[in-house]
């Protein structure tokens, strides 16, 4: 619903219809084991197997969700369903048919409880290939990533119907109390052992092309990504400038087209990859152009003008061995660097 973004951007007076919307979220940890090997002098294949541990999952659907903002009051109405599962949730307190605050079903600060409920596991894999042409100046690649699932036990499943309304009428200046009214029903059902279920990861199909120049210190790339989610599929096309100042560090800046992304919304990442480990961090959809948003406690809040979402990713991997062709490439790069230094001394 476009009213979702309108409300978040402006919070101005008006009526917002956010019905027929859904919210899905998955949080999980993964440990992986990967390898790569050469099937031809110019063709490599890579495989990665991932063991997943589910932390939390949320699936909310709103049949009706209205918000009305005016100078005197704010009111909202909601009608929908909620399914939540994970190490934070406690379904043992649920009494069938009885209303119960959602906060009472969540264990925020009980570390032992969360560790004891770390029992939602899954599996996923990545597979990809790279073809190198024209003395490695041109590289063509394709990959399938995050293809897998997580099985969620019924022990911590919270399934509920949500129905109610909320109203905020401002602050009473005489008593300094906030005046609001609410009438919410949050009725959950007690799960059974048969209620366990699987959630599929949002997997991607990628295809890319890269041209390297200036002794492979610079590269121009174009990446097509199609992501398959539970309720939708969308595609993006990303152009990038890749920098490799040394053999163990690389960085990139990029811009993504399609899906309404405006010029100037960019991404950036850095990858540190010596022989022993691989550490990377990156951010997508950064918009440095800010606009004035709503006031909070008398302060103006600035929001990105064209940014629709934010994607932050990071990872750390340890190398237990290197394929022969990678060792040969590293040795060749080291020899070329040594020859270059000797030529400079002359």
XYZ file of C-alpha atoms in Angstrom:
346
model
C 0.000 0.000 0.000
C 1.388 3.396 -0.967
C -0.267 4.851 2.135
C 2.307 2.980 4.241
C 5.174 5.003 2.784
C 3.127 8.194 2.783
C 2.381 7.816 6.485
C 5.983 7.010 7.406
C 7.391 9.882 5.368
C 5.020 12.648 6.392
C 2.882 11.653 9.376
C 0.724 14.541 8.209
C -2.963 15.103 8.805
C -5.243 12.797 6.871
C -6.705 9.323 6.676
C -4.481 6.379 5.760
C -5.831 3.056 4.537
C -3.213 0.370 5.209
C -5.537 -2.610 4.812
C -4.701 -5.760 2.837
C -1.070 -5.505 3.852
C 1.191 -8.128 5.384
C 4.423 -8.198 7.326
C 6.915 -11.056 7.174
C 10.227 -11.324 8.980
C 12.764 -14.084 9.605
C 15.788 -13.859 11.882
C 18.276 -16.717 11.935
C 21.924 -17.613 12.452
C 23.877 -19.714 9.988
C 27.110 -21.659 9.921
C 28.383 -22.738 6.532
C 30.961 -24.905 4.857
C 31.953 -24.070 1.308
C 34.330 -25.151 -1.407
C 35.194 -24.243 -4.981
C 36.881 -26.221 -7.708
C 37.907 -25.896 -11.334
C 36.059 -27.899 -13.974
C 37.883 -26.238 -16.874
C 40.853 -23.945 -17.212
C 38.482 -20.962 -17.352
C 35.472 -22.300 -15.405
C 35.065 -22.524 -11.620
C 32.142 -23.889 -9.580
C 31.445 -23.018 -5.962
C 29.228 -24.777 -3.415
C 28.193 -23.728 0.074
C 26.111 -25.725 2.567
C 24.469 -23.773 5.409
C 23.209 -25.029 8.745
C 20.536 -22.653 10.072
C 19.213 -21.925 13.549
C 15.960 -19.989 13.652
C 15.832 -17.083 16.122
C 12.416 -15.572 15.380
C 9.774 -15.506 12.658
C 6.778 -13.235 12.270
C 3.838 -13.364 9.871
C 1.157 -10.697 10.287
C -1.750 -10.039 7.944
C -4.009 -6.988 8.286
C -7.403 -7.252 6.614
C -8.275 -3.784 7.916
C -5.853 -1.176 9.169
C -6.855 2.472 9.237
C -5.168 5.478 10.796
C -6.582 8.986 11.001
C -4.427 11.947 11.984
C -5.797 15.411 12.675
C -4.644 18.375 14.779
C -6.703 17.289 17.798
C -6.387 13.519 17.918
C -4.950 10.382 16.384
C -7.053 7.245 15.991
C -6.434 3.805 14.514
C -8.356 0.599 13.838
C -6.819 -2.826 13.231
C -8.211 -6.230 12.296
C -5.968 -9.137 11.359
C -4.015 -12.229 12.382
C -0.551 -12.765 13.828
C 1.746 -15.801 13.898
C 5.021 -15.555 15.802
C 7.586 -18.177 16.750
C 11.125 -18.337 18.065
C 13.331 -18.348 21.124
C 11.717 -15.180 22.565
C 8.141 -16.447 22.733
C 6.369 -18.427 25.448
C 3.120 -20.100 24.385
C 2.702 -21.974 27.686
C 0.915 -18.950 29.180
C -1.776 -19.050 26.491
C -5.265 -20.036 27.636
C -7.498 -20.915 24.676
C -10.108 -18.266 23.952
C -8.809 -15.922 26.651
C -7.464 -12.459 25.878
C -3.872 -11.945 26.945
C -1.432 -9.046 26.346
C 1.185 -9.903 23.747
C 3.945 -8.604 26.042
C 3.233 -11.410 28.515
C 4.109 -13.963 25.823
C 7.568 -12.527 25.126
C 10.674 -13.264 27.222
C 12.952 -10.290 26.572
C 15.495 -10.670 29.364
C 15.511 -14.391 30.194
C 18.726 -15.613 28.555
C 18.447 -19.173 29.908
C 14.919 -19.440 28.504
C 16.080 -18.301 25.065
C 19.019 -20.723 25.011
C 16.766 -23.596 26.066
C 14.433 -22.836 23.153
C 17.122 -22.706 20.471
C 15.695 -25.753 18.701
C 14.401 -24.470 15.360
C 16.802 -25.666 12.686
C 17.063 -25.735 8.933
C 19.312 -26.141 5.933
C 20.162 -24.110 2.842
C 22.746 -24.096 0.084
C 24.357 -21.819 -2.488
C 25.714 -22.894 -5.865
C 27.430 -20.736 -8.445
C 29.770 -20.724 -11.412
C 32.225 -18.265 -12.944
C 33.620 -18.207 -16.469
C 36.807 -16.193 -17.133
C 37.650 -14.993 -20.640
C 40.285 -12.827 -22.378
C 43.053 -13.491 -19.880
C 40.678 -13.005 -16.916
C 39.681 -9.509 -17.996
C 36.071 -10.563 -18.602
C 34.166 -12.634 -16.018
C 30.642 -14.025 -16.372
C 28.919 -15.555 -13.357
C 25.616 -17.083 -12.223
C 24.417 -18.308 -8.841
C 21.498 -19.617 -6.807
C 21.720 -18.456 -3.182
C 19.849 -19.084 0.091
C 17.782 -21.976 -1.246
C 16.479 -23.719 1.869
C 14.106 -23.736 4.809
C 13.788 -23.594 8.610
C 11.550 -25.924 10.630
C 9.812 -24.176 13.534
C 8.645 -26.285 16.454
C 5.165 -25.736 17.885
C 6.496 -25.243 21.452
C 6.841 -21.480 21.046
C 4.213 -20.769 18.427
C 1.868 -17.857 19.121
C -1.108 -17.705 16.767
C -3.669 -15.012 17.493
C -6.444 -12.862 16.107
C -6.040 -9.120 16.639
C -9.014 -6.761 16.673
C -9.337 -3.339 18.203
C -8.966 0.417 18.052
C -6.778 3.081 19.576
C -7.211 6.793 20.147
C -4.808 9.484 21.373
C -6.319 12.826 22.330
C -3.201 14.712 23.376
C -1.785 15.720 26.759
C -3.788 17.230 29.581
C -1.833 20.393 30.410
C -3.281 20.545 33.917
C -2.264 17.024 34.970
C 0.500 16.378 32.384
C -1.198 13.040 31.657
C -1.573 11.595 28.183
C -5.183 11.071 27.257
C -5.732 7.957 25.193
C -8.207 5.151 24.898
C -7.832 1.664 23.542
C -9.952 -1.420 23.089
C -7.836 -4.286 21.819
C -8.539 -7.991 21.726
C -5.550 -10.281 21.357
C -6.889 -13.845 21.513
C -4.317 -16.601 21.018
C -4.773 -20.343 20.533
C -2.767 -23.042 22.293
C -0.539 -24.879 19.769
C -0.225 -28.652 19.504
C 2.761 -30.761 18.494
C 1.294 -31.102 14.999
C 1.462 -27.329 14.494
C 5.155 -27.291 13.566
C 5.786 -25.780 10.136
C 8.491 -24.741 7.684
C 9.381 -21.311 6.389
C 11.239 -20.978 3.127
C 14.147 -18.578 2.870
C 13.930 -15.756 0.363
C 16.218 -17.235 -2.267
C 17.837 -15.402 -5.176
C 18.864 -16.157 -8.743
C 21.812 -13.969 -9.801
C 23.674 -13.384 -13.053
C 26.574 -10.995 -13.496
C 29.255 -9.744 -15.843
C 32.463 -7.933 -14.883
C 35.248 -6.318 -16.880
C 38.624 -5.847 -15.153
C 41.235 -3.281 -16.141
C 44.415 -1.620 -14.835
C 45.940 -4.944 -13.733
C 42.651 -6.022 -12.141
C 42.799 -3.192 -9.603
C 39.546 -1.793 -11.029
C 36.464 -3.448 -12.478
C 33.070 -2.459 -13.840
C 30.246 -4.853 -13.068
C 26.592 -5.434 -13.867
C 24.511 -7.770 -11.684
C 20.961 -9.006 -12.228
C 19.209 -10.328 -9.130
C 15.761 -11.898 -8.907
C 14.570 -12.574 -5.347
C 11.738 -15.010 -4.662
C 9.824 -14.194 -1.459
C 6.783 -15.918 0.020
C 4.284 -13.391 -1.315
C 6.150 -11.637 -4.110
C 9.003 -11.759 -6.604
C 11.077 -8.789 -7.630
C 14.126 -8.108 -9.777
C 16.944 -5.605 -9.603
C 19.805 -4.565 -11.864
C 22.920 -3.216 -10.143
C 25.901 -1.450 -11.717
C 29.090 -1.303 -9.666
C 32.639 0.011 -9.592
C 34.912 -2.464 -7.828
C 38.286 -1.548 -6.328
C 41.100 -3.981 -5.459
C 44.044 -1.970 -4.126
C 45.747 -5.151 -2.802
C 45.265 -8.895 -3.091
C 43.617 -9.078 0.352
C 41.218 -6.145 0.350
C 38.476 -5.078 -2.045
C 35.648 -2.568 -2.012
C 32.700 -1.578 -4.164
C 30.227 1.229 -4.735
C 27.025 0.507 -6.623
C 23.700 1.813 -7.854
C 20.585 -0.333 -8.243
C 18.067 0.220 -11.016
C 14.462 -1.003 -11.323
C 11.842 -1.173 -8.546
C 11.568 2.600 -8.517
C 15.085 3.262 -7.226
C 16.078 6.863 -7.924
C 19.496 8.018 -9.180
C 21.770 8.858 -6.272
C 20.610 5.989 -4.046
C 23.761 3.890 -3.815
C 25.382 1.012 -1.963
C 28.874 0.398 -0.596
C 30.777 -2.599 0.755
C 34.266 -3.634 1.830
C 35.764 -7.122 1.936
C 38.959 -8.056 3.798
C 40.150 -11.469 2.652
C 43.662 -12.544 3.609
C 44.562 -16.233 3.463
C 43.119 -17.167 6.881
C 39.685 -15.499 6.927
C 37.143 -13.413 5.043
C 35.446 -10.406 6.693
C 32.896 -8.272 4.870
C 30.354 -5.547 5.627
C 28.085 -3.583 3.326
C 25.047 -1.330 3.096
C 22.564 -0.999 0.221
C 20.114 1.787 -0.644
C 21.843 4.768 0.940
C 20.311 8.152 0.135
C 22.334 11.153 1.393
C 19.585 13.591 0.375
C 17.474 14.317 3.441
C 14.121 16.016 3.857
C 12.488 17.395 6.982
C 10.129 14.880 8.568
C 7.883 15.054 11.620
C 8.796 16.807 14.852
C 9.491 14.678 17.930
C 9.843 16.448 21.268
C 10.246 19.744 19.459
C 13.050 18.482 17.225
C 12.834 18.127 13.473
C 13.560 14.632 12.210
C 15.332 14.253 8.867
C 14.486 11.326 6.605
C 16.049 10.082 3.344
C 14.153 11.572 0.431
C 14.047 8.648 -2.005
C 15.226 5.722 0.110
C 12.545 3.014 0.369
C 14.454 0.415 2.386
C 17.817 -0.331 3.963
C 19.851 -3.517 3.671
C 22.819 -4.047 6.011
C 24.878 -7.221 5.796
C 28.066 -8.513 7.407
C 29.880 -11.805 7.721
C 33.024 -13.565 8.879
C 34.368 -16.782 7.378
C 37.472 -18.848 8.095
C 39.429 -20.639 5.379
C 40.601 -24.187 6.159
C 42.096 -24.774 2.741
C 42.433 -23.161 -0.636
C 41.789 -24.799 -4.038
C 44.861 -25.346 -6.186
C 43.818 -22.831 -8.828
C 43.415 -20.104 -6.171
C 46.878 -20.840 -4.855
C 48.208 -20.576 -8.401
C 46.440 -17.243 -8.904
C 47.814 -15.906 -5.605
C 51.330 -17.056 -6.486
C 51.056 -15.447 -9.924
C 49.834 -12.157 -8.432
C 52.675 -12.225 -5.898
C 55.240 -12.864 -8.644
C 53.859 -10.020 -10.759
C 53.993 -7.633 -7.801
C 57.588 -8.651 -7.076
C 58.590 -8.147 -10.706
C 56.936 -4.735 -10.683
C 58.891 -3.655 -7.584
C 62.151 -4.827 -9.110
C 61.415 -2.923 -12.311
C 60.846 0.254 -10.310
C 64.193 -0.114 -8.529
C 65.953 -0.301 -11.898
